[in-house]
Short mmCIF file of C-alpha atoms and ligand atoms in Angstrom, two decimals:
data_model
loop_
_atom_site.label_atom_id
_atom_site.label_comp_id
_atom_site.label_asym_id
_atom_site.label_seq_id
_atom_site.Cartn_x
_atom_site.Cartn_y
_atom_site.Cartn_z
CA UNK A 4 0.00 0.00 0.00
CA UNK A 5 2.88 2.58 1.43
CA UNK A 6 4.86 1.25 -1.76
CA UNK A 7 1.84 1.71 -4.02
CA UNK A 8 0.95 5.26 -2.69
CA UNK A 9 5.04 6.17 -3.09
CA UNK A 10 5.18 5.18 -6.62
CA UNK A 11 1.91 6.60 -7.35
CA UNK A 12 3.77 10.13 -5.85
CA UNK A 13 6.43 9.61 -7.48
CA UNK A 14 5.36 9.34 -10.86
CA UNK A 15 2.49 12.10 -10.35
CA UNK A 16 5.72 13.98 -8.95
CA UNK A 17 7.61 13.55 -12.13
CA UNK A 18 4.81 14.18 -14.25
CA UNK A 19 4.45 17.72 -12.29
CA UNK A 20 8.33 18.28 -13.09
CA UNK A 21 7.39 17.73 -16.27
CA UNK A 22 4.50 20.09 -16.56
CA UNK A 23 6.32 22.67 -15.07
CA UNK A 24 9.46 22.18 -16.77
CA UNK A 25 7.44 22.56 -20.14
CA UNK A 26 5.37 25.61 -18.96
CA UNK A 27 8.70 27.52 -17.59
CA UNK A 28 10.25 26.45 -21.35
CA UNK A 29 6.79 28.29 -22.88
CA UNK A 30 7.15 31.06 -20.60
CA UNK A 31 11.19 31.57 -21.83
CA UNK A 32 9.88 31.40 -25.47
CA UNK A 33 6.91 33.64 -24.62
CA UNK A 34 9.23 36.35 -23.21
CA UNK A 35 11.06 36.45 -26.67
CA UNK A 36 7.71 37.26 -28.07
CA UNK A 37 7.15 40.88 -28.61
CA UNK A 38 3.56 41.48 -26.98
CA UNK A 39 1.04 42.87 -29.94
CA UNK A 40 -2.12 43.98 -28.04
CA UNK A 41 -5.16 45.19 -30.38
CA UNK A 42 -7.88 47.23 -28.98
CA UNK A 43 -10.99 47.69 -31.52
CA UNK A 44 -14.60 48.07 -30.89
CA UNK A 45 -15.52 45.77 -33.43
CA UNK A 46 -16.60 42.24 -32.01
CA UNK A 47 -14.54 38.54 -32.53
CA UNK A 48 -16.56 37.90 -35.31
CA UNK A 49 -16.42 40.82 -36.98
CA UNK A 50 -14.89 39.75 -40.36
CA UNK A 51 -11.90 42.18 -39.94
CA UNK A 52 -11.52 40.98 -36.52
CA UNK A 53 -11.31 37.44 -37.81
CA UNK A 54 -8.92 37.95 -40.78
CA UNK A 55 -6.31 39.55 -38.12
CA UNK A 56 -6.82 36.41 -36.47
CA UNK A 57 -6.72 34.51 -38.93
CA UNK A 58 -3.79 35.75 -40.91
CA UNK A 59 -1.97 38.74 -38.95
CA UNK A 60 -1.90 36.51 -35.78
CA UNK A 61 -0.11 33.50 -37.44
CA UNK A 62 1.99 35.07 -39.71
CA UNK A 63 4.14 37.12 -36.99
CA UNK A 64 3.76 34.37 -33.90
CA UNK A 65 7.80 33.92 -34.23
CA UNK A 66 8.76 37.47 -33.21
CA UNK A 67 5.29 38.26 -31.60
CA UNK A 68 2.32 37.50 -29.42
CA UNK A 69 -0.83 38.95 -31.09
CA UNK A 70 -3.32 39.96 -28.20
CA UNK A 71 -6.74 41.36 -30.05
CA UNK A 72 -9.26 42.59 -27.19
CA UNK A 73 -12.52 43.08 -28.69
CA UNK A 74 -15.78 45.12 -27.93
CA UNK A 75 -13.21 47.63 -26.63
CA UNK A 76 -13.03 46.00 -23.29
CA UNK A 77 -9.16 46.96 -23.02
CA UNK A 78 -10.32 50.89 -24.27
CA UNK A 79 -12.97 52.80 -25.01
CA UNK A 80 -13.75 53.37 -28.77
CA UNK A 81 -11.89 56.59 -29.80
CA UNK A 82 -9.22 56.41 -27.07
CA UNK A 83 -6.65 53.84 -29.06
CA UNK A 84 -4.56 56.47 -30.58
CA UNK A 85 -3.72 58.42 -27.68
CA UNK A 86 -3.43 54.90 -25.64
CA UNK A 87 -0.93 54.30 -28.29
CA UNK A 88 0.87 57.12 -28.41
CA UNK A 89 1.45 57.17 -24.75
CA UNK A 90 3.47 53.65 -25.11
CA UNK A 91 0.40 52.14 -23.39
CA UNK A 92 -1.04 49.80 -26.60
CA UNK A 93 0.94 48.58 -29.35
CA UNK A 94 -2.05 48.05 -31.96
CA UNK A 95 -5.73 49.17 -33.24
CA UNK A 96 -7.92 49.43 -36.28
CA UNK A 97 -8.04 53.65 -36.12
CA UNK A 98 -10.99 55.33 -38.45
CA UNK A 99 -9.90 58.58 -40.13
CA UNK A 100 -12.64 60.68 -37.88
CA UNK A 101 -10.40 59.79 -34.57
CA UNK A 102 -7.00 60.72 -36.64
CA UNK A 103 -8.86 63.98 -37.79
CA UNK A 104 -9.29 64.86 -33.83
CA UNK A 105 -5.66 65.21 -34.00
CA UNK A 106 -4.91 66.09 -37.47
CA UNK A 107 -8.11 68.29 -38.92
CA UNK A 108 -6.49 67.48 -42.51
CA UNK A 109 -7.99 63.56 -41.99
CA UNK A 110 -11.26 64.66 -42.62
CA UNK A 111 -11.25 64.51 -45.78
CA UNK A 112 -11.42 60.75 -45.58
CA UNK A 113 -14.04 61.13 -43.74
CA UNK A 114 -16.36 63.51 -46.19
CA UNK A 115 -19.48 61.76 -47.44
CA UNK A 116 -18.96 60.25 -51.03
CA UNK A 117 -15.46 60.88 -51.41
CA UNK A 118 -14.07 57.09 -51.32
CA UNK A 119 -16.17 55.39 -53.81
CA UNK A 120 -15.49 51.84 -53.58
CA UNK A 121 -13.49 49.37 -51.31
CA UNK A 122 -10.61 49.34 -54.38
CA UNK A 123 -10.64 53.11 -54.40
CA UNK A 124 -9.82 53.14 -50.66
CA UNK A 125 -6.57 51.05 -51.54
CA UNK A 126 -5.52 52.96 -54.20
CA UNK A 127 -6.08 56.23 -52.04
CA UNK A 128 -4.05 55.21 -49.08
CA UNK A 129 -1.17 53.33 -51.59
CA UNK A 130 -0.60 56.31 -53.64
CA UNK A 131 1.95 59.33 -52.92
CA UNK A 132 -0.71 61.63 -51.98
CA UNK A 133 -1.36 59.69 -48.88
CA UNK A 134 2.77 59.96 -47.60
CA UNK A 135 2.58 63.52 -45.87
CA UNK A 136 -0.64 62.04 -44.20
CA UNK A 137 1.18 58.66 -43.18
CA UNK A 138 4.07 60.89 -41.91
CA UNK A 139 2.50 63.35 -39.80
CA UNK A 140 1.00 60.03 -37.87
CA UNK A 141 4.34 58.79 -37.36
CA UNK A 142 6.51 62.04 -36.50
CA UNK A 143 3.53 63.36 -34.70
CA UNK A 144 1.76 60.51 -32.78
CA UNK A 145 4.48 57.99 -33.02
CA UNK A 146 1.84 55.82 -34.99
CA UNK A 147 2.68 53.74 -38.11
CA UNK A 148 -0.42 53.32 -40.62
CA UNK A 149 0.04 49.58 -42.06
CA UNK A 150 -2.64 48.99 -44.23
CA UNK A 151 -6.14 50.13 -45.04
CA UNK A 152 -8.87 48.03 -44.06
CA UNK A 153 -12.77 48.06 -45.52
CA UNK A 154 -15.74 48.50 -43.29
CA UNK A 155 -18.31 49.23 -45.80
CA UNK A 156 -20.79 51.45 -47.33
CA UNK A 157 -22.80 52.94 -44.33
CA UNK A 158 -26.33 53.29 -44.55
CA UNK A 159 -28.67 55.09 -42.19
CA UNK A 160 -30.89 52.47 -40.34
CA UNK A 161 -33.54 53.63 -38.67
CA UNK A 162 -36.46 52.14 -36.13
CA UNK A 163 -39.49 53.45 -37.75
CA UNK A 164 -40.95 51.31 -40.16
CA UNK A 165 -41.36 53.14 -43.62
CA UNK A 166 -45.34 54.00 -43.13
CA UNK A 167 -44.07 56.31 -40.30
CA UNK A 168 -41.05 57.69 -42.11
CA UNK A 169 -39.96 57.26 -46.19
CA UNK A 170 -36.40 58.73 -46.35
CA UNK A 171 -36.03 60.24 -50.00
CA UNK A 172 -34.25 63.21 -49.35
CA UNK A 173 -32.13 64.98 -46.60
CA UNK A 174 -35.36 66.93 -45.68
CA UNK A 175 -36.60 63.57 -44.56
CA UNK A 176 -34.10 62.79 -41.81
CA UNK A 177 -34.92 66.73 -39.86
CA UNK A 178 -35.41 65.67 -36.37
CA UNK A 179 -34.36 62.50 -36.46
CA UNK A 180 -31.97 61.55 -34.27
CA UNK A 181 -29.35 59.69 -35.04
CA UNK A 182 -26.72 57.78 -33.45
CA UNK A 183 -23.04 58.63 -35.14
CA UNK A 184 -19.45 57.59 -32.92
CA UNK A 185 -18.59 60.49 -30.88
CA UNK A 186 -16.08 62.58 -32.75
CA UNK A 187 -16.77 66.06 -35.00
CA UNK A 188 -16.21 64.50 -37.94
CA UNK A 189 -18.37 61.86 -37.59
CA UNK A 190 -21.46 64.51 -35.87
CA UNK A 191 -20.85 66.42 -39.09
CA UNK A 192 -21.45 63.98 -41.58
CA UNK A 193 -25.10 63.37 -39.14
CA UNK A 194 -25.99 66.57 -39.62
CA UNK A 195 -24.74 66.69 -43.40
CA UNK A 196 -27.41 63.86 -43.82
CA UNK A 197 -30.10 66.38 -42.56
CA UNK A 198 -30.30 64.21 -39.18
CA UNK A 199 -29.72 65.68 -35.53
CA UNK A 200 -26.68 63.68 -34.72
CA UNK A 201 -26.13 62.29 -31.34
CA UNK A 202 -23.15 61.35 -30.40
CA UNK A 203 -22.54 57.58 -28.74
CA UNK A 204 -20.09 55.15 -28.51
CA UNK A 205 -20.82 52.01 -30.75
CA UNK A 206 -21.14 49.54 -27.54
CA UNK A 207 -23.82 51.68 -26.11
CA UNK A 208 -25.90 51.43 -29.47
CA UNK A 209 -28.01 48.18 -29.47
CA UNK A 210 -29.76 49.19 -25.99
CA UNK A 211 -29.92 52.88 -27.47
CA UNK A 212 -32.24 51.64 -30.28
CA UNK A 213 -34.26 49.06 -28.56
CA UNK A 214 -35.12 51.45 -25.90
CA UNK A 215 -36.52 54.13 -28.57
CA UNK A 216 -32.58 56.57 -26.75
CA UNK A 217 -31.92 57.13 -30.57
CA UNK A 218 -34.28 56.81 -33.56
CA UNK A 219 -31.12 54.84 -35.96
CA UNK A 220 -27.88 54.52 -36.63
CA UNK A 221 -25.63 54.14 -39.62
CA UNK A 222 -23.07 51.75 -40.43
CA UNK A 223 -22.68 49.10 -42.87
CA UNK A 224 -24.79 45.75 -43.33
CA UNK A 225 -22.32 43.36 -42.16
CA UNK A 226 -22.50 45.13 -38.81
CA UNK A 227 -26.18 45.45 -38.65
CA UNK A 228 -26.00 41.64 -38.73
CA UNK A 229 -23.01 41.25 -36.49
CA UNK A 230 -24.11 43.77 -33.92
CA UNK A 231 -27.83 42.45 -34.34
CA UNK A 232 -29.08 46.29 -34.73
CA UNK A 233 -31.75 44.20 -36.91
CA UNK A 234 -33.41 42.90 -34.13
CA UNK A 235 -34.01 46.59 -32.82
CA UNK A 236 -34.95 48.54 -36.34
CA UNK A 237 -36.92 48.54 -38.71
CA UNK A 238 -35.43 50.02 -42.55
CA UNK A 239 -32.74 50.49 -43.77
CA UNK A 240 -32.35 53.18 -46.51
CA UNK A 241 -29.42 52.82 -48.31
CA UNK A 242 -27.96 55.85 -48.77
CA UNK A 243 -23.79 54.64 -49.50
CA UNK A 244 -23.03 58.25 -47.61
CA UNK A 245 -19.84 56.55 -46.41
CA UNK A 246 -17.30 53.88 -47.95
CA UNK A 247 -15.93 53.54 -44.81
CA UNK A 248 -12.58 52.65 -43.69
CA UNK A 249 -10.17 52.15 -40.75
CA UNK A 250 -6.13 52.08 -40.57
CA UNK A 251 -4.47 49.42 -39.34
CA UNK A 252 -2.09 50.99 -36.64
CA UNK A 253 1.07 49.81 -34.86
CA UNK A 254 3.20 51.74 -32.37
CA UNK A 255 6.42 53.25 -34.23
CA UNK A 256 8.40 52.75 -31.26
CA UNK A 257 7.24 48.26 -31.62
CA UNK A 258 7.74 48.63 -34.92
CA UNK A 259 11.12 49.57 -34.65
CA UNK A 260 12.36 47.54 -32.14
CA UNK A 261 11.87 44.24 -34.86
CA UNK A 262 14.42 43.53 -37.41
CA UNK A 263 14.39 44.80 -41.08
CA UNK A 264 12.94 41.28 -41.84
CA UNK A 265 10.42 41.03 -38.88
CA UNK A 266 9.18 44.61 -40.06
CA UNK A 267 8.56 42.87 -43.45
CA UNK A 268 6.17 40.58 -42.28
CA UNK A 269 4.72 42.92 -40.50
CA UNK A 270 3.60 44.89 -43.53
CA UNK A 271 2.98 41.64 -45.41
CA UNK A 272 0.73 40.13 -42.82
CA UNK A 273 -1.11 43.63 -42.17
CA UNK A 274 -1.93 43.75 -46.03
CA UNK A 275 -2.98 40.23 -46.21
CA UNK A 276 -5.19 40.83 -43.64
CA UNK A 277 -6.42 43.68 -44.92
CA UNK A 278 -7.54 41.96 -48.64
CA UNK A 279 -9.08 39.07 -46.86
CA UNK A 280 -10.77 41.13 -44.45
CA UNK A 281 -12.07 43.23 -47.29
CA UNK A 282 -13.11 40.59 -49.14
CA UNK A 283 -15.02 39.16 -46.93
CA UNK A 284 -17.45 42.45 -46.26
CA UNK A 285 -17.62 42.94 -49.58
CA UNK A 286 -19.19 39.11 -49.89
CA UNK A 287 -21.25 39.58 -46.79
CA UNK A 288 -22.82 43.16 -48.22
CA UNK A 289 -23.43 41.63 -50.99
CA UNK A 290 -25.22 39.10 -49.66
CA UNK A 291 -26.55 40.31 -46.23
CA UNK A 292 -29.61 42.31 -47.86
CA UNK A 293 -31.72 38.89 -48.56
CA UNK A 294 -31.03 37.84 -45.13
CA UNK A 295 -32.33 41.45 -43.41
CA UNK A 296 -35.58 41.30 -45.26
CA UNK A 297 -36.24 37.75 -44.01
CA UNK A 298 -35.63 39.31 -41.10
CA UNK A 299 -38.29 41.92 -41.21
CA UNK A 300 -36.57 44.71 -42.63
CA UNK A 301 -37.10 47.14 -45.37
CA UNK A 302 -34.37 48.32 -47.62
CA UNK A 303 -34.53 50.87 -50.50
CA UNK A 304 -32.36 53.65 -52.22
CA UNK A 305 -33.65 56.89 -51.34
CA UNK A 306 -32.81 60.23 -54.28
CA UNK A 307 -29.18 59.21 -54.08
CA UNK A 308 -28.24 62.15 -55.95
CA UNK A 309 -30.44 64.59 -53.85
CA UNK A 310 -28.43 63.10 -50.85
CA UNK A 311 -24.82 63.22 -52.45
CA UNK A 312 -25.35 66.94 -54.13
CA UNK A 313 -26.60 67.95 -50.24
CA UNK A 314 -23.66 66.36 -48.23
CA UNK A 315 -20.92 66.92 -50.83
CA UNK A 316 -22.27 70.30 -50.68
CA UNK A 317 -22.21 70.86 -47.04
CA UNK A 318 -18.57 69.99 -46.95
CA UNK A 319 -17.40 72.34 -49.36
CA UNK A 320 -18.90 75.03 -47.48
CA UNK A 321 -17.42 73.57 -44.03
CA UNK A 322 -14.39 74.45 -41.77
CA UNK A 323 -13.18 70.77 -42.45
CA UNK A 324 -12.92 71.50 -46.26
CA UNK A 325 -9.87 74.40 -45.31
CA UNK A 326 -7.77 71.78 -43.91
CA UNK A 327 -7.54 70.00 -46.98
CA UNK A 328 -4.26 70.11 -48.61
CA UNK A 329 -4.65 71.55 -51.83
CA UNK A 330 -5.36 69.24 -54.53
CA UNK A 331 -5.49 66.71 -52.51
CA UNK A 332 -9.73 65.86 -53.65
CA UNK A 333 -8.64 66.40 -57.17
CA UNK A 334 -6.11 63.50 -56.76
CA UNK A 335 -8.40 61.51 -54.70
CA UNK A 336 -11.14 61.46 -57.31
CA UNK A 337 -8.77 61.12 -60.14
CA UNK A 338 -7.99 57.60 -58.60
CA UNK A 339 -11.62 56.63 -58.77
CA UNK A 340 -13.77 55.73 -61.60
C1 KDO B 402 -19.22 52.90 -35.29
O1 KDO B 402 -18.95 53.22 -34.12
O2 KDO B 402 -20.32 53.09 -35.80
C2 KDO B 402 -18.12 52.24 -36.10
O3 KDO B 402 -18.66 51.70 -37.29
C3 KDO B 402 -17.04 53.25 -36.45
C4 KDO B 402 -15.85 52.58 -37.11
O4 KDO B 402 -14.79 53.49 -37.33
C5 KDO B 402 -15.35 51.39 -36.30
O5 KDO B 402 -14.62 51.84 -35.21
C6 KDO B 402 -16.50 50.50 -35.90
O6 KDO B 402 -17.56 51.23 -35.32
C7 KDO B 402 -16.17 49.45 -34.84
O7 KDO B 402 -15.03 48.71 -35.21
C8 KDO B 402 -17.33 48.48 -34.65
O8 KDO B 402 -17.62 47.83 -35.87
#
């Protein structure tokens, strides 16, 4: 029995040497691992959450631990940049209206019906007029813009069915109130719309509409889906007022602590996940509108022109619009169709 028991330590004994032995050899190769935290608001299965799981994560997990933290649990939406700045995150998926807080000149990435399509975004952001922009980032902030990422065409969404409210012009969305992220760009583009903005962070949104807080929101269809805002609305009227985007962002200061080679991959992996991120929205808006009218929803194009001659006009005329770098709009639309 006392042999028994002995043996029975002993080997239970060895096979705790062994655990620890192999959890003290992944904590040595962990600690060679540069630590890659990403704060978004997005959820997990938001498809650009998954391809930088999917492809980012893998393709640096020699030099680096890649740490997403979703439904901006590790901080609040808008925050990231400073966070980053600060040497207190190394990563984030950053929309132009938070770089425009610090650098007014962002805006106009963030001007209704500039960006046409998801390929016009990449041609935008890969082309020379985009280098002073990328710069001021990094001398400024101490933030490195990887790659350009596609959220989609935003489209106001609204809780009223259309017998209560048909949105064909601007005029149509006075008094409304609408849910846009809290920055000035962003409350701008509300009010360019015709809507009275109201300005929320996006975790805050779901109980905002199903308690009648807000009358919509906008954003793209594959996060009506993913954030369920279906459940809680009632139309959608698809206005394309936004091809929207967000940057990829690493710290400078991470960046350049990896090797010429390491930095490589970086890039490489931040692009990949980029395309197949984009990809995938673009399959899921094309697809997604079937699925919201089985769900109950209503979905039409309002006077598109009535709304793009309104907006594009309210920039023009705006404070935003003197920040712009000369000729920078020419060159932006020159890239499009
Ligand atoms: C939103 O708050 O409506 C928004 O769509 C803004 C985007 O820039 C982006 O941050 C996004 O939220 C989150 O990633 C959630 O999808």
């Amino acid at each position: 029995m006392i042999t028994k028991l002995s043996r029975r330590a002993a080997i239970s004994t060895v096979a705790a040497i062994g655990i620890l032995a192999s959890a003290g050899s992944a904590a040595l190769a962990d600690a060679h691992l540069t630590q890659l935290r990403l704060s978004m608001a997005g959820s997990e299965t938001d498809q650009r959450s998954v391809a930088m799981a999917e492809v980012f994560g893998p393709a640096v997990s020699e030099f680096a631990s890649y740490e997403p933290a979703y439904n901006a649990t590790l901080f609040a939406q808008g925050t990231e940049l400073e966070a980053i700045s600060r040497g207190n995150l190394e990563m984030s998926i950053a929309s132009a209206q938070e770089l425009a807080q610090f650098f007014p000149e962002f805006s106009i990435f963030t001007a209704g019906y500039v960006h046409q399509d998801a390929a016009h975004q990449v041609a935008v952001f890969n082309d020379p007029l985009m280098e002073p922009f990328k710069q001021t980032v990094l001398d400024e902030l101490g933030v490195r813009l990887l790659s350009v990422m596609y959220l989609g065409r935003r489209h106001v969404n609204l809780r009223q069915c259309p017998d209560e409210l048909t949105v064909t012009t601007p005029e149509d969305l006075n008094g409304v109130n609408l849910r846009m992220p809290g920055t000035d760009a962003w409350q701008f583009l509300g009010a360019a719309l015709g809507a009275s903005p109201t300005p929320m962070s996006f975790s805050e949104v779901y109980t905002a509409l199903s308690t009648g807080a807000v009358d919509g929101q906008d954003n793209p269809l594959p996060t009506v889906v993913d954030a369920r805002f279906y459940e809680v609305t009632c139309q959608i009227v698809l206005t394309s007022h936004l091809v929207d985007l967000n940057y990829i962002v690493i710290s400078e200061e991470v960046f350049q602590s990896f090797t010429p080679e390491q930095q490589a991959i970086v890039q490489q992996a931040a692009d990949d996940a980029a395309e197949l991120g984009r990809q995938r929205q673009l399959a899921l808006e094309a697809e997604l509108g079937a699925f919201l009218e089985e769900n109950g929803l209503t979905l039409y194009e309002p006077d598109l022109a009535a709304f793009r001659t309104a907006v594009q006009a309210a920039y023009l005329d705006s404070e935003f619009a003197e920040t712009w770098p000369e000729g920078v709009l020419e060159q932006i639309n020159a890239l499009g169709n």
